[in-house]
CSV table of C-alpha atoms and ligand atoms in Angstrom, one decimal:
chain,number,residue,atom,x,y,z
A,1,UNK,CA,7.7,23.9,45.8
A,2,UNK,CA,8.3,27.4,48.2
A,3,UNK,CA,11.4,28.8,45.2
A,4,UNK,CA,9.2,27.7,42.6
A,5,UNK,CA,6.7,30.0,44.1
A,6,UNK,CA,8.8,32.4,44.6
A,7,UNK,CA,10.4,32.2,41.0
A,8,UNK,CA,7.1,32.5,39.5
A,9,UNK,CA,6.4,35.5,41.5
A,10,UNK,CA,9.7,37.5,40.4
A,11,UNK,CA,9.0,36.4,36.8
A,12,UNK,CA,5.1,38.2,37.3
A,13,UNK,CA,7.5,41.4,38.5
A,14,UNK,CA,9.5,41.6,35.5
A,15,UNK,CA,6.5,41.2,33.2
A,16,UNK,CA,5.9,44.8,34.6
A,17,UNK,CA,2.6,45.5,32.8
A,18,UNK,CA,0.2,43.0,34.4
A,19,UNK,CA,-2.0,44.8,36.8
A,20,UNK,CA,-2.5,44.6,40.2
A,21,UNK,CA,-5.3,43.1,40.8
A,22,UNK,CA,-5.1,39.4,38.8
A,23,UNK,CA,-1.4,39.6,40.7
A,24,UNK,CA,-3.1,39.7,44.0
A,25,UNK,CA,-5.6,36.8,42.7
A,26,UNK,CA,-2.8,34.8,41.5
A,27,UNK,CA,-0.7,34.8,44.6
A,28,UNK,CA,-3.4,34.6,46.9
A,29,UNK,CA,-4.1,31.1,44.9
A,30,UNK,CA,-0.6,30.3,45.3
A,31,UNK,CA,-0.6,30.8,49.1
A,32,UNK,CA,-3.8,28.3,49.0
A,33,UNK,CA,-2.5,25.8,47.5
A,34,UNK,CA,0.8,26.0,49.3
A,35,UNK,CA,-1.2,25.8,52.8
A,36,UNK,CA,-3.8,23.2,51.8
A,37,UNK,CA,-0.6,21.1,51.1
A,38,UNK,CA,1.5,21.5,53.7
A,39,UNK,CA,-1.7,21.2,55.9
A,40,UNK,CA,-1.4,17.9,54.8
A,41,UNK,CA,-4.5,16.8,52.3
A,42,UNK,CA,-2.6,13.5,51.8
A,43,UNK,CA,-1.1,12.7,55.2
A,44,UNK,CA,0.7,9.5,56.3
A,45,UNK,CA,-1.1,8.4,59.7
A,46,UNK,CA,-1.0,10.7,62.3
A,47,UNK,CA,2.9,10.8,64.4
A,48,UNK,CA,3.3,9.3,67.2
A,49,UNK,CA,4.1,12.0,70.6
A,50,UNK,CA,6.8,9.4,71.7
A,51,UNK,CA,9.9,7.2,70.4
A,52,UNK,CA,7.0,4.4,70.3
A,53,UNK,CA,4.2,3.0,71.3
A,54,UNK,CA,4.8,-0.8,71.3
A,55,UNK,CA,1.1,-2.2,70.5
A,56,UNK,CA,-0.8,-3.6,73.6
A,57,UNK,CA,-2.6,-6.0,71.9
A,58,UNK,CA,-4.7,-7.6,74.3
A,59,UNK,CA,-6.5,-4.6,75.1
A,60,UNK,CA,-9.8,-4.0,74.8
A,61,UNK,CA,-9.6,0.0,74.2
A,62,UNK,CA,-10.7,1.1,71.0
A,63,UNK,CA,-9.1,4.4,69.3
A,64,UNK,CA,-7.2,5.3,66.7
A,65,UNK,CA,-4.7,2.5,66.4
A,66,UNK,CA,-3.9,0.7,69.1
A,67,UNK,CA,-2.7,1.5,73.0
A,68,UNK,CA,0.7,1.0,73.6
A,69,UNK,CA,2.3,-1.1,76.6
A,70,UNK,CA,4.5,0.3,79.2
A,71,UNK,CA,7.5,1.8,77.2
A,72,UNK,CA,9.8,0.3,80.1
A,73,UNK,CA,8.6,-3.1,79.3
A,74,UNK,CA,9.7,-2.6,75.7
A,75,UNK,CA,12.3,-5.3,74.5
A,76,UNK,CA,13.8,-5.5,70.8
A,77,UNK,CA,11.5,-8.9,69.7
A,78,UNK,CA,8.7,-5.8,69.5
A,79,UNK,CA,10.6,-4.3,67.3
A,80,UNK,CA,11.5,-7.6,64.6
A,81,UNK,CA,9.5,-10.4,62.9
A,82,UNK,CA,9.9,-12.8,60.4
A,83,UNK,CA,6.3,-12.9,59.3
A,84,UNK,CA,7.5,-12.2,56.2
A,85,UNK,CA,10.4,-14.6,55.6
A,86,UNK,CA,8.2,-17.6,54.2
A,87,UNK,CA,6.2,-18.0,51.2
A,88,UNK,CA,2.5,-16.9,51.6
A,89,UNK,CA,0.1,-20.1,50.0
A,90,UNK,CA,-1.0,-18.9,46.6
A,91,UNK,CA,-3.2,-22.2,46.2
A,92,UNK,CA,-5.3,-20.4,49.1
A,93,UNK,CA,-7.7,-18.4,46.2
A,94,UNK,CA,-8.3,-18.3,42.8
A,95,UNK,CA,-6.4,-15.8,41.8
A,96,UNK,CA,-3.0,-17.4,42.1
A,97,UNK,CA,-1.5,-14.7,44.9
A,98,UNK,CA,-0.9,-14.0,48.9
A,99,UNK,CA,-0.3,-11.3,50.4
A,100,UNK,CA,1.7,-11.0,53.9
A,101,UNK,CA,1.4,-7.9,55.7
A,102,UNK,CA,3.3,-6.8,58.5
A,103,UNK,CA,0.8,-5.6,61.5
A,104,UNK,CA,0.6,-4.9,64.9
A,105,UNK,CA,0.3,-8.1,65.6
A,106,UNK,CA,3.0,-9.9,64.5
A,107,UNK,CA,5.0,-6.6,64.9
A,108,UNK,CA,3.6,-4.2,67.7
A,109,UNK,CA,6.4,-2.0,67.1
A,110,UNK,CA,4.8,-0.7,64.1
A,111,UNK,CA,1.9,0.6,66.2
A,112,UNK,CA,2.1,4.6,65.4
A,113,UNK,CA,4.9,4.7,63.1
A,114,UNK,CA,2.6,5.0,60.0
A,115,UNK,CA,3.9,2.3,57.7
A,116,UNK,CA,3.4,-1.2,57.2
A,117,UNK,CA,5.3,-4.2,54.8
A,118,UNK,CA,4.0,-6.9,52.6
A,119,UNK,CA,5.4,-9.9,51.5
A,120,UNK,CA,3.5,-10.7,47.8
A,121,UNK,CA,3.7,-13.9,46.7
A,122,UNK,CA,1.8,-14.2,42.6
A,123,UNK,CA,2.3,-17.5,41.1
A,124,UNK,CA,2.3,-18.4,37.7
A,125,UNK,CA,0.0,-15.9,35.8
A,126,UNK,CA,-1.3,-15.0,39.0
A,127,UNK,CA,-2.8,-11.9,39.7
A,128,UNK,CA,-3.6,-9.7,42.7
A,129,UNK,CA,-6.4,-8.4,41.1
A,130,UNK,CA,-7.3,-4.8,41.0
A,131,UNK,CA,-7.9,-3.8,44.4
A,132,UNK,CA,-7.3,-0.4,47.0
A,133,UNK,CA,-6.0,0.4,49.9
A,134,UNK,CA,-8.0,3.7,51.7
A,135,UNK,CA,-5.8,4.5,54.0
A,136,UNK,CA,-1.6,4.0,52.4
A,137,UNK,CA,0.1,4.8,49.5
A,138,UNK,CA,2.1,1.9,48.4
A,139,UNK,CA,5.9,1.2,46.7
A,140,UNK,CA,6.5,-2.2,45.1
A,141,UNK,CA,9.5,-3.4,44.4
A,142,UNK,CA,9.7,-6.7,42.1
A,143,UNK,CA,12.7,-8.9,43.4
A,144,UNK,CA,11.5,-12.0,41.9
A,145,UNK,CA,10.3,-12.7,38.2
A,146,UNK,CA,8.4,-10.5,35.5
A,147,UNK,CA,5.0,-8.1,37.1
A,148,UNK,CA,3.1,-6.4,35.4
A,149,UNK,CA,1.7,-3.7,37.6
A,150,UNK,CA,-0.8,-0.7,36.9
A,151,UNK,CA,-3.5,1.9,38.4
A,152,UNK,CA,-6.2,3.5,37.4
A,153,UNK,CA,-6.2,7.5,38.2
A,154,UNK,CA,-9.7,8.7,38.9
A,155,UNK,CA,-9.7,9.9,35.7
A,156,UNK,CA,-9.6,6.5,34.4
A,157,UNK,CA,-6.3,7.1,33.0
A,158,UNK,CA,-4.2,4.1,32.5
A,159,UNK,CA,-0.8,3.7,34.1
A,160,UNK,CA,0.9,0.2,33.2
A,161,UNK,CA,4.5,-0.8,33.6
A,162,UNK,CA,6.5,-4.4,33.6
A,163,UNK,CA,8.8,-4.8,36.1
A,164,UNK,CA,12.1,-6.6,36.2
A,165,UNK,CA,13.8,-7.8,39.8
A,166,UNK,CA,15.7,-4.6,41.6
A,167,UNK,CA,12.6,-2.2,39.9
A,168,UNK,CA,9.7,-0.4,42.0
A,169,UNK,CA,6.2,1.4,40.9
A,170,UNK,CA,4.4,3.5,43.6
A,171,UNK,CA,0.6,3.1,43.6
A,172,UNK,CA,-1.2,6.0,45.3
A,173,UNK,CA,-3.2,6.3,48.2
A,174,UNK,CA,-6.6,4.9,47.0
A,175,UNK,CA,-6.1,4.1,43.5
A,176,UNK,CA,-7.3,0.4,41.8
A,177,UNK,CA,-4.2,-0.7,41.3
A,178,UNK,CA,-3.1,-4.3,40.3
A,179,UNK,CA,-0.2,-7.2,40.1
A,180,UNK,CA,0.1,-9.5,37.2
A,181,UNK,CA,2.6,-12.4,37.0
A,182,UNK,CA,3.3,-12.6,32.9
A,183,UNK,CA,5.4,-15.6,33.1
A,184,UNK,CA,2.8,-19.4,33.4
A,185,UNK,CA,6.0,-21.0,34.8
A,186,UNK,CA,7.5,-19.4,37.5
A,187,UNK,CA,6.1,-17.8,40.4
A,188,UNK,CA,6.8,-14.0,41.2
A,189,UNK,CA,8.1,-12.4,44.3
A,190,UNK,CA,7.3,-8.4,45.2
A,191,UNK,CA,7.5,-6.8,48.5
A,192,UNK,CA,5.5,-3.5,49.5
A,193,UNK,CA,5.7,-0.8,51.7
A,194,UNK,CA,2.6,1.1,52.7
A,195,UNK,CA,1.9,4.5,54.1
A,196,UNK,CA,0.1,3.2,57.2
A,197,UNK,CA,0.1,0.7,60.0
A,198,UNK,CA,-3.1,-0.2,58.7
A,199,UNK,CA,-3.4,0.2,54.6
A,200,UNK,CA,-6.2,-1.9,54.3
A,201,UNK,CA,-7.8,-3.5,50.9
A,202,UNK,CA,-10.8,-3.5,48.9
A,203,UNK,CA,-10.8,-6.0,46.1
A,204,UNK,CA,-12.9,-4.3,43.3
A,205,UNK,CA,-14.2,-7.6,42.3
A,206,UNK,CA,-15.2,-8.9,45.4
A,207,UNK,CA,-16.3,-5.9,47.2
A,208,UNK,CA,-18.6,-5.8,43.8
A,209,UNK,CA,-19.9,-9.5,43.7
A,210,UNK,CA,-18.9,-11.6,46.9
A,211,UNK,CA,-20.4,-8.5,49.5
A,212,UNK,CA,-22.2,-10.0,52.4
A,213,UNK,CA,-25.0,-9.6,52.0
A,214,UNK,CA,-24.6,-9.4,48.0
A,215,UNK,CA,-26.2,-6.0,46.5
A,216,UNK,CA,-29.0,-6.6,45.1
A,217,UNK,CA,-28.5,-7.8,41.0
A,218,UNK,CA,-30.9,-5.3,40.2
A,219,UNK,CA,-27.9,-3.0,41.5
A,220,UNK,CA,-25.3,-5.2,39.6
A,221,UNK,CA,-27.2,-6.2,36.9
A,222,UNK,CA,-27.8,-2.4,36.0
A,223,UNK,CA,-24.3,-1.2,36.9
A,224,UNK,CA,-22.4,-3.6,35.0
A,225,UNK,CA,-25.7,-4.0,32.0
A,226,UNK,CA,-24.9,-8.0,32.4
A,227,UNK,CA,-28.2,-10.4,33.1
A,228,UNK,CA,-28.7,-12.2,35.7
A,229,UNK,CA,-27.2,-15.1,34.6
A,230,UNK,CA,-23.8,-13.3,34.2
A,231,UNK,CA,-24.3,-11.9,37.9
A,232,UNK,CA,-24.6,-15.7,39.0
A,233,UNK,CA,-22.3,-17.2,36.9
A,234,UNK,CA,-19.5,-14.4,37.8
A,235,UNK,CA,-20.6,-14.4,42.1
A,236,UNK,CA,-19.9,-18.6,40.9
A,237,UNK,CA,-16.4,-17.8,39.1
A,238,UNK,CA,-15.4,-15.4,42.5
A,239,UNK,CA,-16.2,-18.7,45.0
A,240,UNK,CA,-19.4,-17.7,46.0
B,1,LIG,C1,-2.3,-16.7,52.2
B,1,LIG,O1,-2.0,-17.7,52.6
B,1,LIG,C2,-2.1,-18.4,53.9
B,1,LIG,C3,-1.7,-19.6,54.3
B,1,LIG,O2,0.0,-19.3,54.1
B,1,LIG,C4,-3.9,-18.1,54.3
B,1,LIG,O3,-4.1,-18.7,55.3
B,1,LIG,C5,-4.6,-16.9,53.4
B,1,LIG,O4,-5.8,-17.3,53.7
B,1,LIG,C6,-3.6,-16.8,51.7
B,1,LIG,N1,-4.2,-15.4,51.5
B,1,LIG,C7,-5.1,-15.1,50.7
B,1,LIG,C8,-5.4,-13.9,50.4
B,1,LIG,O5,-5.1,-16.3,50.0
């Protein structure tokens, strides 16, 4: 990126007839943009100051992350898990999906490393409904089946792609996205990596219609331009 800026500057110099004031403004803008990027407006979790910080899951301290155990007590077991070895139960919800995540509980060595991994099982025609991860970008790879994925950016533009085994897709941090198994007969499997040890997830439909307590009906009705009956029906369909 820096070399690109240098090139741009050179080009501008060679143009000669450009006045000095406008050149000054544009290089100031460039420097400001580079600084903004370097200062990390899109940072993953903060860097660790140590090789590792095995999560002390029994600690009652609250801080940004989880405290570490004494590093001398670290073992290989802290860095390994079979949490993702088994398929999740896709019948546990009406959407037909199950996400199994590595966390500081099942993989304590992940603490402070700024990443995690998920196994995404999707039943035939099942869906991981539109949702977002407030703390992480996600890169997913389809291992089995045929998965239609997509996300919507903040200008409401949709980016979508049908993934076959071996193909990947990336969902930028915080943007609403979905995964749909287009095959009605066979289950699909994807593995996702996250740029946070604790990406968080918010399902758009559940946050809106199944919050606890409920968002007042009048708010939902107005927001979606629907009736009380519609609100009740959607809540019921979503298990409410
Ligand atoms: C995933 O399956 C497990 C059991 O295998 C279940 O406890 C959990 O609620 C399921 N998750 C979802 C999101 O349905």
